[in-house]
């Protein structure tokens, strides 16, 4: 998927400080050889497994299958702190380039420090620059933390709220060519 992304976007990285002043980097996932082992390590240590819509899978082989699919088919951002991957977000193209679907995980030891917000803000910018007009996601209604982050970055609820709900972010204009 990274081969479809303009080079100026691939090179982008953002240096951010968390709520305690500790620096972290957010950048695009650079492929299997360079980043996959570190991404896999984050999900191996992620708990509780299967907490969000059955993800990340508990069984090693299922988790590896899911993560390889995500890493190969999506646009992936990783957050790196203390030389570890501590957060990951991915976008999947829908409707032939018009809209995309979002997922995000931050390792439990690094939550509530601003990493999820930074990943979501940068992904919003990337989606705009890729020319997509909407980002969609499904979230469990009890997932107050995730919903708080999504609302902060501009997502709104769409349709009824049951066990799960749908949120959408409209990207103004067309960012292509920026
Ligand atoms: C959801 C998730 C990605 C957020 O990442 P994060 O790095 O913890 O997010 P941030 O630190 O940037 O922001 C968390 C915000 O939620 C707030 N928050 C924490 N607990 C909360 C709660 N129970 N209810 C509402 N808000 C809450 C924090 O105060 C913070 O808001 P603020 O910056 O305005 O003070 C992360 O918690 C995670 O990976 N959760 C498990 C997987 C998941 O649910 N993924 C989403 C699937 S749809």
PDB file of N, CA, C and O in Angstrom, residues 13-19 22-27 77-81 86-89 102 104 106 110 112-126 149-150 152-153:
ATOM      1  N   UNK A  13       7.363  12.793   9.155  1.00  0.00           N
ATOM      2  CA  UNK A  13       7.303  12.312  10.522  1.00  0.00           C
ATOM      3  C   UNK A  13       7.039  13.496  11.431  1.00  0.00           C
ATOM      4  O   UNK A  13       7.294  14.643  11.071  1.00  0.00           O
ATOM      5  N   UNK A  14       6.492  13.193  12.567  1.00  0.00           N
ATOM      6  CA  UNK A  14       6.158  14.263  13.507  1.00  0.00           C
ATOM      7  C   UNK A  14       6.766  13.945  14.859  1.00  0.00           C
ATOM      8  O   UNK A  14       6.607  12.841  15.369  1.00  0.00           O
ATOM      9  N   UNK A  15       7.472  14.923  15.383  1.00  0.00           N
ATOM     10  CA  UNK A  15       8.050  14.770  16.726  1.00  0.00           C
ATOM     11  C   UNK A  15       7.101  15.461  17.700  1.00  0.00           C
ATOM     12  O   UNK A  15       6.794  16.650  17.545  1.00  0.00           O
ATOM     13  N   UNK A  16       6.619  14.702  18.662  1.00  0.00           N
ATOM     14  CA  UNK A  16       5.597  15.220  19.590  1.00  0.00           C
ATOM     15  C   UNK A  16       6.092  14.960  21.014  1.00  0.00           C
ATOM     16  O   UNK A  16       6.928  14.079  21.233  1.00  0.00           O
ATOM     17  N   UNK A  17       5.570  15.725  21.977  1.00  0.00           N
ATOM     18  CA  UNK A  17       5.848  15.412  23.383  1.00  0.00           C
ATOM     19  C   UNK A  17       4.562  14.946  24.039  1.00  0.00           C
ATOM     20  O   UNK A  17       3.484  15.509  23.790  1.00  0.00           O
ATOM     21  N   UNK A  18       4.669  13.928  24.899  1.00  0.00           N
ATOM     22  CA  UNK A  18       3.468  13.454  25.579  1.00  0.00           C
ATOM     23  C   UNK A  18       3.125  14.392  26.737  1.00  0.00           C
ATOM     24  O   UNK A  18       3.791  15.417  26.931  1.00  0.00           O
ATOM     25  N   UNK A  19       2.107  14.033  27.499  1.00  0.00           N
ATOM     26  CA  UNK A  19       1.626  14.939  28.550  1.00  0.00           C
ATOM     27  C   UNK A  19       2.672  15.159  29.642  1.00  0.00           C
ATOM     28  O   UNK A  19       2.559  16.066  30.441  1.00  0.00           O
ATOM     29  N   UNK A  22       7.732  13.662  27.587  1.00  0.00           N
ATOM     30  CA  UNK A  22       8.570  12.641  26.944  1.00  0.00           C
ATOM     31  C   UNK A  22       8.328  12.666  25.429  1.00  0.00           C
ATOM     32  O   UNK A  22       7.178  12.607  24.993  1.00  0.00           O
ATOM     33  N   UNK A  23       9.401  12.749  24.641  1.00  0.00           N
ATOM     34  CA  UNK A  23       9.194  12.832  23.190  1.00  0.00           C
ATOM     35  C   UNK A  23       8.814  11.486  22.557  1.00  0.00           C
ATOM     36  O   UNK A  23       9.239  10.438  23.037  1.00  0.00           O
ATOM     37  N   UNK A  24       8.022  11.557  21.518  1.00  0.00           N
ATOM     38  CA  UNK A  24       7.758  10.386  20.686  1.00  0.00           C
ATOM     39  C   UNK A  24       7.619  10.835  19.238  1.00  0.00           C
ATOM     40  O   UNK A  24       7.362  12.004  18.968  1.00  0.00           O
ATOM     41  N   UNK A  25       7.825   9.869  18.350  1.00  0.00           N
ATOM     42  CA  UNK A  25       7.763  10.150  16.914  1.00  0.00           C
ATOM     43  C   UNK A  25       6.545   9.453  16.342  1.00  0.00           C
ATOM     44  O   UNK A  25       6.252   8.308  16.708  1.00  0.00           O
ATOM     45  N   UNK A  26       5.834  10.124  15.450  1.00  0.00           N
ATOM     46  CA  UNK A  26       4.768   9.477  14.679  1.00  0.00           C
ATOM     47  C   UNK A  26       5.199   9.521  13.223  1.00  0.00           C
ATOM     48  O   UNK A  26       5.536  10.581  12.698  1.00  0.00           O
ATOM     49  N   UNK A  27       5.229   8.356  12.585  1.00  0.00           N
ATOM     50  CA  UNK A  27       5.626   8.302  11.171  1.00  0.00           C
ATOM     51  C   UNK A  27       4.940   7.138  10.483  1.00  0.00           C
ATOM     52  O   UNK A  27       4.365   6.255  11.137  1.00  0.00           O
ATOM     53  N   UNK A  77       0.309   4.126  10.352  1.00  0.00           N
ATOM     54  CA  UNK A  77       1.163   5.041  11.109  1.00  0.00           C
ATOM     55  C   UNK A  77       1.600   4.337  12.380  1.00  0.00           C
ATOM     56  O   UNK A  77       0.801   3.614  12.987  1.00  0.00           O
ATOM     57  N   UNK A  78       2.832   4.591  12.794  1.00  0.00           N
ATOM     58  CA  UNK A  78       3.268   4.057  14.078  1.00  0.00           C
ATOM     59  C   UNK A  78       3.787   5.193  14.952  1.00  0.00           C
ATOM     60  O   UNK A  78       4.302   6.194  14.449  1.00  0.00           O
ATOM     61  N   UNK A  79       3.595   5.015  16.265  1.00  0.00           N
ATOM     62  CA  UNK A  79       4.165   5.952  17.240  1.00  0.00           C
ATOM     63  C   UNK A  79       5.301   5.224  17.938  1.00  0.00           C
ATOM     64  O   UNK A  79       5.142   4.074  18.379  1.00  0.00           O
ATOM     65  N   UNK A  80       6.449   5.886  18.028  1.00  0.00           N
ATOM     66  CA  UNK A  80       7.646   5.260  18.613  1.00  0.00           C
ATOM     67  C   UNK A  80       8.092   6.084  19.812  1.00  0.00           C
ATOM     68  O   UNK A  80       8.308   7.297  19.689  1.00  0.00           O
ATOM     69  N   UNK A  81       8.190   5.416  20.952  1.00  0.00           N
ATOM     70  CA  UNK A  81       8.698   6.075  22.158  1.00  0.00           C
ATOM     71  C   UNK A  81       9.663   5.095  22.823  1.00  0.00           C
ATOM     72  O   UNK A  81       9.405   3.896  22.854  1.00  0.00           O
ATOM     73  N   UNK A  86       4.746   1.946  20.219  1.00  0.00           N
ATOM     74  CA  UNK A  86       3.796   1.997  21.335  1.00  0.00           C
ATOM     75  C   UNK A  86       2.375   2.309  20.865  1.00  0.00           C
ATOM     76  O   UNK A  86       1.427   2.222  21.652  1.00  0.00           O
ATOM     77  N   UNK A  87       2.241   2.673  19.590  1.00  0.00           N
ATOM     78  CA  UNK A  87       0.910   2.973  19.060  1.00  0.00           C
ATOM     79  C   UNK A  87       0.886   2.718  17.567  1.00  0.00           C
ATOM     80  O   UNK A  87       1.914   2.789  16.888  1.00  0.00           O
ATOM     81  N   UNK A  88      -0.307   2.409  17.066  1.00  0.00           N
ATOM     82  CA  UNK A  88      -0.463   2.055  15.649  1.00  0.00           C
ATOM     83  C   UNK A  88      -1.852   2.463  15.190  1.00  0.00           C
ATOM     84  O   UNK A  88      -2.836   2.234  15.898  1.00  0.00           O
ATOM     85  N   UNK A  89      -1.924   3.067  14.015  1.00  0.00           N
ATOM     86  CA  UNK A  89      -3.223   3.413  13.426  1.00  0.00           C
ATOM     87  C   UNK A  89      -3.189   3.035  11.956  1.00  0.00           C
ATOM     88  O   UNK A  89      -2.124   3.066  11.329  1.00  0.00           O
ATOM     89  N   UNK A 102     -11.006   3.552   9.620  1.00  0.00           N
ATOM     90  CA  UNK A 102      -9.905   3.810  10.558  1.00  0.00           C
ATOM     91  C   UNK A 102      -9.878   2.805  11.690  1.00  0.00           C
ATOM     92  O   UNK A 102     -10.922   2.434  12.219  1.00  0.00           O
ATOM     93  N   UNK A 104      -7.274   2.034  15.420  1.00  0.00           N
ATOM     94  CA  UNK A 104      -6.140   2.524  16.215  1.00  0.00           C
ATOM     95  C   UNK A 104      -5.988   1.720  17.503  1.00  0.00           C
ATOM     96  O   UNK A 104      -6.981   1.338  18.134  1.00  0.00           O
ATOM     97  N   UNK A 106      -3.244   1.835  21.028  1.00  0.00           N
ATOM     98  CA  UNK A 106      -2.072   2.325  21.764  1.00  0.00           C
ATOM     99  C   UNK A 106      -1.828   1.338  22.894  1.00  0.00           C
ATOM    100  O   UNK A 106      -2.779   0.949  23.605  1.00  0.00           O
ATOM    101  N   UNK A 110       1.055   3.004  27.595  1.00  0.00           N
ATOM    102  CA  UNK A 110       1.339   4.321  27.015  1.00  0.00           C
ATOM    103  C   UNK A 110       0.067   5.109  26.721  1.00  0.00           C
ATOM    104  O   UNK A 110       0.120   6.146  26.069  1.00  0.00           O
ATOM    105  N   UNK A 112      -3.328   7.450  27.514  1.00  0.00           N
ATOM    106  CA  UNK A 112      -3.617   8.665  28.291  1.00  0.00           C
ATOM    107  C   UNK A 112      -2.430   9.626  28.349  1.00  0.00           C
ATOM    108  O   UNK A 112      -2.273  10.362  29.315  1.00  0.00           O
ATOM    109  N   UNK A 113      -1.607   9.598  27.334  1.00  0.00           N
ATOM    110  CA  UNK A 113      -0.458  10.512  27.292  1.00  0.00           C
ATOM    111  C   UNK A 113      -0.482  11.370  26.042  1.00  0.00           C
ATOM    112  O   UNK A 113       0.469  12.101  25.777  1.00  0.00           O
ATOM    113  N   UNK A 114      -1.530  11.231  25.213  1.00  0.00           N
ATOM    114  CA  UNK A 114      -1.642  12.057  24.009  1.00  0.00           C
ATOM    115  C   UNK A 114      -1.240  11.342  22.726  1.00  0.00           C
ATOM    116  O   UNK A 114      -1.287  11.929  21.640  1.00  0.00           O
ATOM    117  N   UNK A 115      -0.836  10.067  22.828  1.00  0.00           N
ATOM    118  CA  UNK A 115      -0.338   9.357  21.637  1.00  0.00           C
ATOM    119  C   UNK A 115      -1.483   9.050  20.660  1.00  0.00           C
ATOM    120  O   UNK A 115      -1.356   9.258  19.451  1.00  0.00           O
ATOM    121  N   UNK A 116      -2.616   8.582  21.180  1.00  0.00           N
ATOM    122  CA  UNK A 116      -3.759   8.279  20.315  1.00  0.00           C
ATOM    123  C   UNK A 116      -4.263   9.519  19.594  1.00  0.00           C
ATOM    124  O   UNK A 116      -4.606   9.471  18.403  1.00  0.00           O
ATOM    125  N   UNK A 117      -4.259  10.632  20.276  1.00  0.00           N
ATOM    126  CA  UNK A 117      -4.704  11.885  19.649  1.00  0.00           C
ATOM    127  C   UNK A 117      -3.731  12.291  18.545  1.00  0.00           C
ATOM    128  O   UNK A 117      -4.148  12.664  17.440  1.00  0.00           O
ATOM    129  N   UNK A 118      -2.423  12.187  18.827  1.00  0.00           N
ATOM    130  CA  UNK A 118      -1.425  12.578  17.815  1.00  0.00           C
ATOM    131  C   UNK A 118      -1.522  11.683  16.579  1.00  0.00           C
ATOM    132  O   UNK A 118      -1.471  12.167  15.443  1.00  0.00           O
ATOM    133  N   UNK A 119      -1.698  10.369  16.778  1.00  0.00           N
ATOM    134  CA  UNK A 119      -1.844   9.451  15.641  1.00  0.00           C
ATOM    135  C   UNK A 119      -3.082   9.813  14.815  1.00  0.00           C
ATOM    136  O   UNK A 119      -3.042   9.831  13.586  1.00  0.00           O
ATOM    137  N   UNK A 120      -4.175  10.093  15.503  1.00  0.00           N
ATOM    138  CA  UNK A 120      -5.439  10.357  14.790  1.00  0.00           C
ATOM    139  C   UNK A 120      -5.367  11.690  14.047  1.00  0.00           C
ATOM    140  O   UNK A 120      -5.854  11.813  12.913  1.00  0.00           O
ATOM    141  N   UNK A 121      -4.716  12.687  14.658  1.00  0.00           N
ATOM    142  CA  UNK A 121      -4.579  13.977  13.970  1.00  0.00           C
ATOM    143  C   UNK A 121      -3.721  13.838  12.712  1.00  0.00           C
ATOM    144  O   UNK A 121      -4.075  14.360  11.653  1.00  0.00           O
ATOM    145  N   UNK A 122      -2.605  13.098  12.814  1.00  0.00           N
ATOM    146  CA  UNK A 122      -1.748  12.955  11.633  1.00  0.00           C
ATOM    147  C   UNK A 122      -2.456  12.120  10.559  1.00  0.00           C
ATOM    148  O   UNK A 122      -2.363  12.418   9.368  1.00  0.00           O
ATOM    149  N   UNK A 123      -3.216  11.111  10.980  1.00  0.00           N
ATOM    150  CA  UNK A 123      -3.927  10.291   9.999  1.00  0.00           C
ATOM    151  C   UNK A 123      -4.993  11.140   9.287  1.00  0.00           C
ATOM    152  O   UNK A 123      -5.201  10.984   8.084  1.00  0.00           O
ATOM    153  N   UNK A 124      -5.614  12.021  10.019  1.00  0.00           N
ATOM    154  CA  UNK A 124      -6.594  12.927   9.403  1.00  0.00           C
ATOM    155  C   UNK A 124      -5.912  13.755   8.302  1.00  0.00           C
ATOM    156  O   UNK A 124      -6.443  13.896   7.196  1.00  0.00           O
ATOM    157  N   UNK A 125      -4.745  14.281   8.587  1.00  0.00           N
ATOM    158  CA  UNK A 125      -4.018  15.073   7.583  1.00  0.00           C
ATOM    159  C   UNK A 125      -3.647  14.221   6.370  1.00  0.00           C
ATOM    160  O   UNK A 125      -3.783  14.662   5.230  1.00  0.00           O
ATOM    161  N   UNK A 126      -3.180  13.001   6.630  1.00  0.00           N
ATOM    162  CA  UNK A 126      -2.794  12.126   5.511  1.00  0.00           C
ATOM    163  C   UNK A 126      -3.994  11.801   4.628  1.00  0.00           C
ATOM    164  O   UNK A 126      -3.901  11.816   3.402  1.00  0.00           O
ATOM    165  N   UNK A 149     -11.391  10.694  22.054  1.00  0.00           N
ATOM    166  CA  UNK A 149     -10.311  11.049  21.122  1.00  0.00           C
ATOM    167  C   UNK A 149     -10.896  11.373  19.741  1.00  0.00           C
ATOM    168  O   UNK A 149     -10.552  12.382  19.116  1.00  0.00           O
ATOM    169  N   UNK A 150     -11.821  10.528  19.267  1.00  0.00           N
ATOM    170  CA  UNK A 150     -12.390  10.747  17.937  1.00  0.00           C
ATOM    171  C   UNK A 150     -13.129  12.083  17.873  1.00  0.00           C
ATOM    172  O   UNK A 150     -13.011  12.825  16.897  1.00  0.00           O
ATOM    173  N   UNK A 152     -12.569  14.705  19.697  1.00  0.00           N
ATOM    174  CA  UNK A 152     -11.578  15.796  19.767  1.00  0.00           C
ATOM    175  C   UNK A 152     -11.001  16.112  18.397  1.00  0.00           C
ATOM    176  O   UNK A 152     -10.722  17.254  18.069  1.00  0.00           O
ATOM    177  N   UNK A 153     -10.842  15.064  17.573  1.00  0.00           N
ATOM    178  CA  UNK A 153     -10.232  15.262  16.259  1.00  0.00           C
ATOM    179  C   UNK A 153     -11.295  15.622  15.205  1.00  0.00           C
ATOM    180  O   UNK A 153     -10.951  15.985  14.086  1.00  0.00           O
TER     181      UNK A 153
END
